[in-house]
CSV table of C-alpha atoms and ligand atoms in Angstrom, one decimal:
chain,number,residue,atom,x,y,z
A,231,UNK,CA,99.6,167.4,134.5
A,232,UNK,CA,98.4,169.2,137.3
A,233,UNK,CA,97.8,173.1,137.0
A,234,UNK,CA,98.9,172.9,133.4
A,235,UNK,CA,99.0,176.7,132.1
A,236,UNK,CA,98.8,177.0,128.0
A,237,UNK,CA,100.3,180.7,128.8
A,238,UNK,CA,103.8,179.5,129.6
A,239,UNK,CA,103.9,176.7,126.7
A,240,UNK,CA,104.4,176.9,122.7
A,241,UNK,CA,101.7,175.8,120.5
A,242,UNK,CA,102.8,172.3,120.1
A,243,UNK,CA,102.5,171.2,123.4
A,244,UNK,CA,99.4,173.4,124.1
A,245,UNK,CA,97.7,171.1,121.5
A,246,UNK,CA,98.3,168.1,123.3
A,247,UNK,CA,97.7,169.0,126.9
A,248,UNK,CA,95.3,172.2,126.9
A,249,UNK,CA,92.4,171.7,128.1
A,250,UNK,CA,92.3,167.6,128.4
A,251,UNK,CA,94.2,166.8,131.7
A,252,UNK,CA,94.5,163.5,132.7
A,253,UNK,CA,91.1,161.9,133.4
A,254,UNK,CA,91.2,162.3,137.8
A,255,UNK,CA,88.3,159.0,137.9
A,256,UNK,CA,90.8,156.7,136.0
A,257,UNK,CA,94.1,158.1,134.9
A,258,UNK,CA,93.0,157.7,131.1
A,259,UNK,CA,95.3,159.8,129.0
A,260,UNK,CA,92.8,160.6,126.3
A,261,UNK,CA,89.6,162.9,127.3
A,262,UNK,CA,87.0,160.9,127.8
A,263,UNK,CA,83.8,160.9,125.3
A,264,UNK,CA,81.4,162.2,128.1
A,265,UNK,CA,78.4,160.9,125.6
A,266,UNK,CA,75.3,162.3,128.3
A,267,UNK,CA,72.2,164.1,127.8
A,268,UNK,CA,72.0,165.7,131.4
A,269,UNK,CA,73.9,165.4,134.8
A,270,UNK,CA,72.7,164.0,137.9
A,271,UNK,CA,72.6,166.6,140.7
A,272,UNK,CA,73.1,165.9,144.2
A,273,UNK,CA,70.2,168.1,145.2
A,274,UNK,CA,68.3,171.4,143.7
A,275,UNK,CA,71.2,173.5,142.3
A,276,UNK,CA,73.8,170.6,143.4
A,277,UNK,CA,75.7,170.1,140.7
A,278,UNK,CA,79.5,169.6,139.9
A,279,UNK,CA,79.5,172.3,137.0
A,280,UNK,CA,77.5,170.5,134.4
A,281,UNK,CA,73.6,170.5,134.4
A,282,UNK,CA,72.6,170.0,130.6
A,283,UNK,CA,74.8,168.9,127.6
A,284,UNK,CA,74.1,172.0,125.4
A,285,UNK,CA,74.6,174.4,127.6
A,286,UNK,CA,77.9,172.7,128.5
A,287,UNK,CA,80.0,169.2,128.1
A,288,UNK,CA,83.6,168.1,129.4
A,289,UNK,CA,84.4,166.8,126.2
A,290,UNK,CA,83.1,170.4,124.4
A,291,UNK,CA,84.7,172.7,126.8
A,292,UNK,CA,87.8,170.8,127.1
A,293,UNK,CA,88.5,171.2,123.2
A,294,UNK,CA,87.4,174.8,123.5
A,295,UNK,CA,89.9,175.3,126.1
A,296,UNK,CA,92.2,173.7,123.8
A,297,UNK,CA,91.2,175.7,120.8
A,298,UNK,CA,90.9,179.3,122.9
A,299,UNK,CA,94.7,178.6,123.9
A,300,UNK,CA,95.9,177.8,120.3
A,301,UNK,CA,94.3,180.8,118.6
A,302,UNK,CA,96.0,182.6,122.2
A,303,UNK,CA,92.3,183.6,123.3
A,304,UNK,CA,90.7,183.7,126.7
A,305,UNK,CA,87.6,182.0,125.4
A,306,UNK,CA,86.7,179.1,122.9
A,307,UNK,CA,83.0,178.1,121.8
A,308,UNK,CA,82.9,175.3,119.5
A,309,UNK,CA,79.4,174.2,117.3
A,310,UNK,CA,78.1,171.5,114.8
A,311,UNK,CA,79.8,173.3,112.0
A,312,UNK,CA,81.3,176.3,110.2
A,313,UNK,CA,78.9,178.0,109.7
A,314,UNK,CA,76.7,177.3,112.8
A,315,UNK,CA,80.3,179.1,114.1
A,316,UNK,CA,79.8,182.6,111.8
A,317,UNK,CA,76.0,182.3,112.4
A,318,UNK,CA,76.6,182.7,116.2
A,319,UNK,CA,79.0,185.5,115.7
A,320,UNK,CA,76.4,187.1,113.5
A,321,UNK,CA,74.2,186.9,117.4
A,322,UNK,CA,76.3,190.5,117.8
A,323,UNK,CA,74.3,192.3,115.3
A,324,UNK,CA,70.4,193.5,115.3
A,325,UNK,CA,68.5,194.7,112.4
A,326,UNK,CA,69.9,197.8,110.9
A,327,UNK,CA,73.5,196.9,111.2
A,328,UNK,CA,76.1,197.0,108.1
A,329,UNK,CA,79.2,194.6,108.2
A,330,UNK,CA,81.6,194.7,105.4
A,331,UNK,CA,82.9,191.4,104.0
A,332,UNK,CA,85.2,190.3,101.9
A,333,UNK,CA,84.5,189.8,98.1
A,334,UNK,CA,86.1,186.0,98.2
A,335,UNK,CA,83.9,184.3,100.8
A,336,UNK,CA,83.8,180.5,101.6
A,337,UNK,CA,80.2,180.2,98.7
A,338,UNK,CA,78.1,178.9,102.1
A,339,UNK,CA,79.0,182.4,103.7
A,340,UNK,CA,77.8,185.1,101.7
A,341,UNK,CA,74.6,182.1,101.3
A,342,UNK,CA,73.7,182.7,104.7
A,343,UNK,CA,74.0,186.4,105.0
A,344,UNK,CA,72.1,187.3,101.5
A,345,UNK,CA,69.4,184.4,101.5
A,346,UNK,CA,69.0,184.4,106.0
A,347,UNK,CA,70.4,187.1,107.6
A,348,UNK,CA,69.7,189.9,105.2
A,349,UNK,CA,66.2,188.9,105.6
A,350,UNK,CA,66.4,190.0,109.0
A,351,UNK,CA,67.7,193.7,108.4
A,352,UNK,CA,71.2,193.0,108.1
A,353,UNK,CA,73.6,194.4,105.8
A,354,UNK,CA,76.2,193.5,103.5
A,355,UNK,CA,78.9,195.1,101.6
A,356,UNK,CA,81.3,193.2,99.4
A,357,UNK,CA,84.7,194.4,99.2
A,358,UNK,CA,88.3,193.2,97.9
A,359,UNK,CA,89.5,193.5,101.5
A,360,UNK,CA,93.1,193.0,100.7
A,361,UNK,CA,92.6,196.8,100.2
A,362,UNK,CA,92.3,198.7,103.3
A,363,UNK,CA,90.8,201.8,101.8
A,364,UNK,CA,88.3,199.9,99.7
A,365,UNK,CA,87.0,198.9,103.4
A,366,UNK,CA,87.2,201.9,104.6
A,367,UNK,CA,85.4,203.5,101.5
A,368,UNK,CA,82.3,200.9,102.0
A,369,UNK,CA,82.3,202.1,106.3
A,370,UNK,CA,79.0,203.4,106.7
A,371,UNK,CA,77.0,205.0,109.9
A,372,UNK,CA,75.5,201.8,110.8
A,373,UNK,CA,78.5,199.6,109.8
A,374,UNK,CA,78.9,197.4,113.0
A,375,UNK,CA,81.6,194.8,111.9
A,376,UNK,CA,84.3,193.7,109.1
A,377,UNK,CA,84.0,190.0,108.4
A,378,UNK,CA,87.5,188.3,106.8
A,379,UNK,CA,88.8,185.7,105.3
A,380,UNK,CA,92.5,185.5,104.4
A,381,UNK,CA,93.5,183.7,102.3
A,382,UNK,CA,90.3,183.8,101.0
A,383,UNK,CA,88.3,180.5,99.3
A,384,UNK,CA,89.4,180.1,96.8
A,385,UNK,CA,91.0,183.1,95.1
A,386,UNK,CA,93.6,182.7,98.3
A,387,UNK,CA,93.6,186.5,98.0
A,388,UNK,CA,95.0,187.6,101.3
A,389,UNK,CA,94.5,191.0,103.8
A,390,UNK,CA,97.1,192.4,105.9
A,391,UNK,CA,94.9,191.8,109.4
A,392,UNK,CA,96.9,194.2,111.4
A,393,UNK,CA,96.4,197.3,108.8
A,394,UNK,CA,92.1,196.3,108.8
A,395,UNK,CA,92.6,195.7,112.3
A,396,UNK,CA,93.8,199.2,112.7
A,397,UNK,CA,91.4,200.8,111.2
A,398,UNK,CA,88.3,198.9,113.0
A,399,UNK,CA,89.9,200.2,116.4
A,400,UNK,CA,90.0,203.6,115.4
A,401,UNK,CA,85.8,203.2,113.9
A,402,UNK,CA,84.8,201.0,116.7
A,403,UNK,CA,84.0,198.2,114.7
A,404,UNK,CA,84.4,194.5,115.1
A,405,UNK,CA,87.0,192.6,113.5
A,406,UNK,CA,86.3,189.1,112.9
A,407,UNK,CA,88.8,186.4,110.7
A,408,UNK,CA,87.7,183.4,109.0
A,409,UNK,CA,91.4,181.5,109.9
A,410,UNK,CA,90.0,177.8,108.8
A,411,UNK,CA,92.7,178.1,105.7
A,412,UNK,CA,95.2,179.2,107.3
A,413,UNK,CA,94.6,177.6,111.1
A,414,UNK,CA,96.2,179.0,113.6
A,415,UNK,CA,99.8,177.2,113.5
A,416,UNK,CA,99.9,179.8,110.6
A,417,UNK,CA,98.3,183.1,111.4
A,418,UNK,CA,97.2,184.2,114.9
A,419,UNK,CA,94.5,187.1,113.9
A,420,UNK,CA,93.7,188.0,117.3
A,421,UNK,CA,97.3,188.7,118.1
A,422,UNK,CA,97.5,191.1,114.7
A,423,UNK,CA,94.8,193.1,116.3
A,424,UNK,CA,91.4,191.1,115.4
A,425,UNK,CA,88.6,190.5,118.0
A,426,UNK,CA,86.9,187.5,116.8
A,427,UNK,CA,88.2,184.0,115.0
A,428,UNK,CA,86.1,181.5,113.4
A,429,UNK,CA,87.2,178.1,112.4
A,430,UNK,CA,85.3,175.3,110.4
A,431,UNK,CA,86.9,172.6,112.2
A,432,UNK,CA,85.8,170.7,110.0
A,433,UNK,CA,89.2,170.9,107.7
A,434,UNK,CA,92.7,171.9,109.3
A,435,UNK,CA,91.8,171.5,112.8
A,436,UNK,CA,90.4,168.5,113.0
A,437,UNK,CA,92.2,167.3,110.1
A,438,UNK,CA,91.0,163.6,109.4
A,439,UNK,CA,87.9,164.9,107.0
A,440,UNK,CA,85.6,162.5,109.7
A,441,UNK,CA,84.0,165.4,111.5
A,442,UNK,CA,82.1,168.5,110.2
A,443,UNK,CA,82.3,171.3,113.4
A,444,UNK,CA,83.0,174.7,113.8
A,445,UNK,CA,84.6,177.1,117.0
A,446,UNK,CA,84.6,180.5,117.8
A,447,UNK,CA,87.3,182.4,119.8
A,448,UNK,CA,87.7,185.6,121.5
A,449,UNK,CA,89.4,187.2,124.4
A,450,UNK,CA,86.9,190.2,124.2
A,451,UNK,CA,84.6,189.4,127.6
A,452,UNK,CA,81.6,191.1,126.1
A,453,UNK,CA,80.9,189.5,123.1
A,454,UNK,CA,82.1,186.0,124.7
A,455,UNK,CA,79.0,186.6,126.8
A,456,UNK,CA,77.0,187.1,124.2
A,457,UNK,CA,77.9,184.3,122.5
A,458,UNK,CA,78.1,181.8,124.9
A,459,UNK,CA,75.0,182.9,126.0
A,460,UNK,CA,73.3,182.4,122.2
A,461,UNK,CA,75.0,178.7,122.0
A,462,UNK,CA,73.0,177.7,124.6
A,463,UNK,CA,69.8,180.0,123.5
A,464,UNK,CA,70.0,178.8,119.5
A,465,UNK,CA,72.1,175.7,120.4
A,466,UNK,CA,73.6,174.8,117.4
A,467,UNK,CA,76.4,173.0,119.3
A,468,UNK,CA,79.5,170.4,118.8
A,469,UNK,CA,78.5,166.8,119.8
A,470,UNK,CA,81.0,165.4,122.4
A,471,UNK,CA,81.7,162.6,119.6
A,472,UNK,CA,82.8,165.1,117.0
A,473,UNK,CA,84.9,167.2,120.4
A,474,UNK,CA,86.6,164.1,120.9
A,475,UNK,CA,87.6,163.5,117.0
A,476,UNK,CA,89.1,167.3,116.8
A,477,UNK,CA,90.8,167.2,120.1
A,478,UNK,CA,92.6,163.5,118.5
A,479,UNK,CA,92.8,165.5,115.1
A,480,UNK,CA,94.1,168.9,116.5
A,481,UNK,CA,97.2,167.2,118.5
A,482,UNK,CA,99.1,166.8,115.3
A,483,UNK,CA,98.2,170.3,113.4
A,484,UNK,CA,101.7,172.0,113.3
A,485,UNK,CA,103.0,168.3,111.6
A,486,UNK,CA,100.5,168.4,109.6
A,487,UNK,CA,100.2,171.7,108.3
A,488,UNK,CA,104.3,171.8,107.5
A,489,UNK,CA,104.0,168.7,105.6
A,490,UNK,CA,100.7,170.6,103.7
A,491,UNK,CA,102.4,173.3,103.2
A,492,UNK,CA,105.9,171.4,102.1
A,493,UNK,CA,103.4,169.5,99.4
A,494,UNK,CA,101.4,172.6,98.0
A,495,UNK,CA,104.5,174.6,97.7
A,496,UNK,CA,106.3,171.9,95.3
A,497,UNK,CA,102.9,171.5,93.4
A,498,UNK,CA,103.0,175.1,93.1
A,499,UNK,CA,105.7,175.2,92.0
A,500,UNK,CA,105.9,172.4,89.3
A,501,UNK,CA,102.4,173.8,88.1
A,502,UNK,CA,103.9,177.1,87.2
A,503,UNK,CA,105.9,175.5,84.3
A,504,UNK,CA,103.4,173.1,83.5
A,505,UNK,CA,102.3,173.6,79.8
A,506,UNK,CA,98.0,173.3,80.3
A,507,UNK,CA,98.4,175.2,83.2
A,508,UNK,CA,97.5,179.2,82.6
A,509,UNK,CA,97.8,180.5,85.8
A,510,UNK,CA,98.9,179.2,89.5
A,511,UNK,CA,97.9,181.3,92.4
A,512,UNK,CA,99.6,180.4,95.7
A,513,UNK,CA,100.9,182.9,97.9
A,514,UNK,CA,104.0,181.5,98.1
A,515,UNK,CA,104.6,182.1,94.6
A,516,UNK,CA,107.0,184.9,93.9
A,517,UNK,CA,103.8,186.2,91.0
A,518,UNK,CA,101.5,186.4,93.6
A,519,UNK,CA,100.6,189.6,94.1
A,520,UNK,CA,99.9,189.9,98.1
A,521,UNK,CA,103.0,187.4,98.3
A,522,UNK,CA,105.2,189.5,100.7
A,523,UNK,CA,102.3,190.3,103.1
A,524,UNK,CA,101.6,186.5,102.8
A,525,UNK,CA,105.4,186.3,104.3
A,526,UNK,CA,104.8,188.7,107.3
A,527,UNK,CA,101.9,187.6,108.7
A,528,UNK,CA,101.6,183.3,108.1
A,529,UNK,CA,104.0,181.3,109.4
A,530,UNK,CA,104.2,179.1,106.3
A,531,UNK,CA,101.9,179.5,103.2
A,532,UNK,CA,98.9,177.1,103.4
A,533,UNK,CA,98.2,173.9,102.0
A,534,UNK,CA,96.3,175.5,99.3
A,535,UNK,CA,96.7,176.0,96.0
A,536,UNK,CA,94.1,177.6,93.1
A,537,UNK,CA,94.9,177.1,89.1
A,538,UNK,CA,93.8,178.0,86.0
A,539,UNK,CA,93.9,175.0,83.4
A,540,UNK,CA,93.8,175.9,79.3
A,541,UNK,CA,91.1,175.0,77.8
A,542,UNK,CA,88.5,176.0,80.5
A,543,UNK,CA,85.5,173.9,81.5
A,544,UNK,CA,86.3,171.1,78.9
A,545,UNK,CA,89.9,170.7,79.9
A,546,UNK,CA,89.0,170.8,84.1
A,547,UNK,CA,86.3,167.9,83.4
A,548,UNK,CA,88.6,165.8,81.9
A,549,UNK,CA,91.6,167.0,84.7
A,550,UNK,CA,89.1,165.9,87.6
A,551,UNK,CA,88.0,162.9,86.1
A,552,UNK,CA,91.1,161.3,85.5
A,553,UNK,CA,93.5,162.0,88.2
A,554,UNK,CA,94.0,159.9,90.6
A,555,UNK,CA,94.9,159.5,94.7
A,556,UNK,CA,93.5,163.1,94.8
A,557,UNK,CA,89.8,162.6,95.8
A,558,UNK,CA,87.3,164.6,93.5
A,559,UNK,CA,85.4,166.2,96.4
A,560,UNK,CA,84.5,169.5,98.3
A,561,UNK,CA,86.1,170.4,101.6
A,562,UNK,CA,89.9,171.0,102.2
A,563,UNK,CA,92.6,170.6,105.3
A,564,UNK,CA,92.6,166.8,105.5
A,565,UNK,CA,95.5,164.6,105.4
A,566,UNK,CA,94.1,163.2,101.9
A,567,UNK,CA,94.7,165.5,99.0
A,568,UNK,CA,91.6,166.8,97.5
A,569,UNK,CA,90.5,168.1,94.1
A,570,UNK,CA,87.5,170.0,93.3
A,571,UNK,CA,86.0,172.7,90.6
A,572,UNK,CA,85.1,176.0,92.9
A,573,UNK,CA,82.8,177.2,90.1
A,574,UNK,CA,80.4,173.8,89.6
A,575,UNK,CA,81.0,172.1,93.7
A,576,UNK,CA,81.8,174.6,96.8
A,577,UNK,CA,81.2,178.0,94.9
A,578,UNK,CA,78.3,177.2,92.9
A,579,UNK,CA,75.7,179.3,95.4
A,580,UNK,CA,77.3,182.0,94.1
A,581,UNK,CA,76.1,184.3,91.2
A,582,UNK,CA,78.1,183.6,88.1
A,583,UNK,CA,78.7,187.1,87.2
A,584,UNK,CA,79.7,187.5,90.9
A,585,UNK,CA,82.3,184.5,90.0
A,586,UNK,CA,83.5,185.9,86.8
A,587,UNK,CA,84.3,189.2,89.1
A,588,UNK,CA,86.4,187.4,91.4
A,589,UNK,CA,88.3,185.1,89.0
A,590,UNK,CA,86.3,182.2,89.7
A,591,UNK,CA,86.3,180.7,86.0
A,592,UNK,CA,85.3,177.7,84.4
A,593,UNK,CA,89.2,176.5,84.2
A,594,UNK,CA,89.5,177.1,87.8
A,595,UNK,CA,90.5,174.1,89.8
A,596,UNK,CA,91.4,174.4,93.5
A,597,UNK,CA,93.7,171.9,95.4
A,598,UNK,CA,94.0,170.9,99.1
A,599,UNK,CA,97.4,168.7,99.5
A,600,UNK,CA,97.6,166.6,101.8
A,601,UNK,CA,99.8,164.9,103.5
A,602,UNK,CA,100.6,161.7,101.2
A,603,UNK,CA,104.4,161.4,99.4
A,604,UNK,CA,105.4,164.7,97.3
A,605,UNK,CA,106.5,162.6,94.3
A,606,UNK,CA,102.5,160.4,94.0
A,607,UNK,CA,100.8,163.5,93.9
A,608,UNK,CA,103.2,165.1,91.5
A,609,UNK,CA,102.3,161.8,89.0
A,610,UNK,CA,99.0,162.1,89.9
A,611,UNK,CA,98.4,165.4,88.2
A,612,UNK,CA,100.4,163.8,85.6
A,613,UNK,CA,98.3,161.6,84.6
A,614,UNK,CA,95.3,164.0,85.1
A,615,UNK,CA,96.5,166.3,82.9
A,616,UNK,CA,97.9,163.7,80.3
A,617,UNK,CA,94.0,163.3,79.8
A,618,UNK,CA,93.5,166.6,78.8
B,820,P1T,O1,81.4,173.3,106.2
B,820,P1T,P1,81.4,174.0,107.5
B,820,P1T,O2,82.2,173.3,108.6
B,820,P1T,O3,80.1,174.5,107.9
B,820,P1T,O4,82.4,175.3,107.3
B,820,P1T,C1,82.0,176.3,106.4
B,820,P1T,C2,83.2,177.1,106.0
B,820,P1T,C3,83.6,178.3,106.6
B,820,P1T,N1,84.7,179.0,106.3
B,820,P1T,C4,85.5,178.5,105.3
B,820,P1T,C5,86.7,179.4,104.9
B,820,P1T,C6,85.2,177.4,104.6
B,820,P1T,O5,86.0,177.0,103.6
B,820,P1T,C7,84.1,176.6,105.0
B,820,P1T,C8,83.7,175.3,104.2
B,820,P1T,N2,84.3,175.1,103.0
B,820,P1T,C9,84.2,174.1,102.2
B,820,P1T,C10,83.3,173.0,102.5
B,820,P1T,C11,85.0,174.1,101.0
B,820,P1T,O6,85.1,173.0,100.3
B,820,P1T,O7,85.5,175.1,100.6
C-alpha cells in the first residue's frame, strides 16, 4: 500500500486504508496500538516525528488521517470525546464573541456553552436554523460563528448546509456542523460549503458503542493551527486504545449505516400506522416537513427515528420498560438498537420550558436502529407497545 492517496479513492476504500498503511517493522495489517507515554530520541531534537503522546501518536494521527479523508478534509484532530471535540473548536473564540446555534442541540451542548463557556464572555443565540433568515435575523456585530447540527438531537430537524453556508461566506463567519447523526457516508458539510465538522465518535463512527471519542476536521489551515495547537495546550486527547477501536469500527461505516438506515426507514414507516403512536418524525417520511432538503443533501436518511406515543409520560414508561432487544440507554449509532426518553435521559440538562418549545415532550421517545434483523425489532416494539 505504498503512496496510498485517499484523493483518487471512494469512501469505502478510503476507510480501510487511509491513514493505517501496512505496519513497515512487521507487515501487520492492522495499525498497531502504539500504547507509549513518550518516544526515545536519538539525541537532543533526534526524533522520528513523535516526542510526546499528547501532542502526537501513530495510532491518533493515523485515524485522523483516516477521518480528515472521509469527511474530504485536509486535516483531522481526534479527542477523548464529543464534546472535548466542540470544546476545542470553541478555542476559535475570545470573550466578546456571539455564535449562533441551533435551537435542537445534542442536551451536553448547549450545557457547556450556557453553564462554561458563557462564563467566560461568550455568547449564544438559539435559533431554528432550518431557517436561514431566522440566522440571519439573530447575526450580530460580534457574531463570530454558526454552530449546527442537522439532523438535529432529537427533533431530527434538518438545515440546508449549503444555503447557511452561503450566508456565513458572505458575513465572514465560521460555519461549523455537528455531522455525528448523519456521519459522513451521509452528508459531507465541508463539501456543501461548511468550514468546520465535529463528530462524537463515540456513535456512528466508531460504531460498536465500546469507545466514547470525538474528532474535529477542517481543510481551513488557520483554524487547523489553532486547533491543533490547543489539543496539545488543553490536551483533552483520544487515547491510542480508543484510536485503534474507531479505526476497526470506522472500516465498516457505509455497511453499517445502509443497513441503519434500511431498519429505521421500515420502523418509520410501520410506526406511522401504529395506533399508540401520535406522531413519527423521520426525514424520510413523506410528512416530514424538511423531507425534500433531507433528499438533496444525505445520501440516505439516518438511522434515527423520534416518536410521539399517546398517552405521554405514562404510556413511554411502560413502552421502555417492556420492550425488548432494544437496550433502554442513552447514546445512538451502534450496531445494537437503542431506546431512550430524550426528555428524562440525554435531554434532561435542558430547561423544560426550553423542551416543551422544541417538541421535546413527555411522550417523546427517540430510537437508534441498529443493525440486528428488520422483522425482531419490528416484534420488539410490539410487545413494547402491547404493554401500554
Ligand atoms: O458523548 P460525546 O462523545 O461527548 O458526544 C457528545 C455529542 C455531541 N454531538 C451530538 C450530536 C451528540 O449526540 C452527542 C452525544 N449524544 C448522546 C450521548 C445522546 O444519547 O444523544
Amino acid at each position: 500500500m505504498k503512496d496510498y492517496d485517499p484523493t483518487k479513492h471512494q469512501f469505502e476504500t478510503n476507510a480501510i486504508h487511509a491513514g493505517q498503511p501496512p505496519d513497515p517493522a512487521t507487515g501487520a495489517i492492522a495499525f498497531p496500538i502504539y500504547q507509549t507515554s513518550t518516544y526515545v530520541q536519538e539525541g537532543i531534537g533526534g526524533h522520528k516525528g513523535f516526542e510526546y503522546s499528547r501532542t502526537a501518536n501513530p495510532t491518533r494521527c493515523a485515524l485522523e488521517e483516516c477521518l480528515a479523508s472521509l469527511e474530504g478534509a485536509k486535516y483531522g484532530l481526534c479527542f477523548a470525546s464529543g464534546m472535548a471535540a466542540t470544546s476545542n473548536v470553541m478555542t476559535l473564540l475570545k470573550a466578546g464573541d456571539h455564535v449562533v446555534c441551533s435551537d435542537d442541540l445534542y442536551g451536553g451542548t448547549p450545557r457547556v456553552f450556557n453553564r462554561v463557556y458563557a462564563d467566560y464572555g461568550i455568547e449564544f443565540t438559539y435559533v431554528d436554523t432550518s431557517f436561514t433568515d431566522r440566522i440571519e435575523a439573530a447575526i450580530k456585530p460580534n457574531t463570530k460563528m454558526v454552530f449546527i447540527e442537522t439532523p438535529t438531537n432529537p427533533m431530527l430537524k434538518i438545515t440546508e448546509i449549503r444555503a447557511v453556508a452561503t450566508l456565513t461566506k458572505r458575513k465572514n463567519l465560521i460555519l461549523v456542523v455537528d455531522n455525528t447523526f448523519a456521519s459522513p457516508f451521509l452528508q459531507r458539510p465541508l463539501d456543501l460549503g461548511a468550514d468546520i465538522v465535529v463528530h462524537s465518535t463515540t456513535k456512528y463512527i466508531n460504531g460498536h458503542a465500546d469507545s466514547v471519542g470525538g474528532a474535529v476536521l477542517t481543510s481551513n489551515e488557520k483554524y487547523h493551527e489553532r486547533m491543533k495547537y490547543c489539543q496539545n495546550a488543553a490536551g483533552g486527547i483520544m487515547g491510542p486504545f480508543d484510536a485503534f477501536l474507531t479505526m476497526r469500527g470506522v472500516k465498516t461505516l457505509a455497511l453499517r449505516m445502509e443497513r441503519q438506515c434500511d431498519n429505521a426507514m421500515n420502523l418509520a414507516v410501520y410506526l406511522e400506522t401504529h395506533p399508540k403512536v401520535e406522531k413519527v418524525i423521520y426525514p424520510g417520511l413523506e410528512s416530514f416537513p424538511q423531507h425534500k432538503i433531507a433528499e438533496r443533501q444525505m445520501r440516505l436518511f439516518g438511522g434515527m427515528i423520534s416518536f410521539v406515543i399517546k398517552g405521554g409520560l405514562d404510556s413511554a414508561k411502560k413502552m421502555l420498560a417492556n420492550t425488548p432487544v432494544f437496550g433502554l440507554a442513552e447514546s445512538l449509532g451502534g450496531v445494537e438498537s437503542l431506546i431512550q426518553h430524550p426528555a428524562l435521559m440525554t435531554h434532561a440538562s435542558v430547561p423544560k420550558e426550553v423542551r416543551d418549545a422544541n417538541g421535546i415532550s413527555d411522550g417523546l421517545i427517540r430510537v437508534s436502529a441498529g443493525i440486528e434483523a428488520y422483522e425482531d425489532l419490528k416484534r420488539a416494539l410490539d410487545t413494547g407497545f402491547s404493554h401500554v
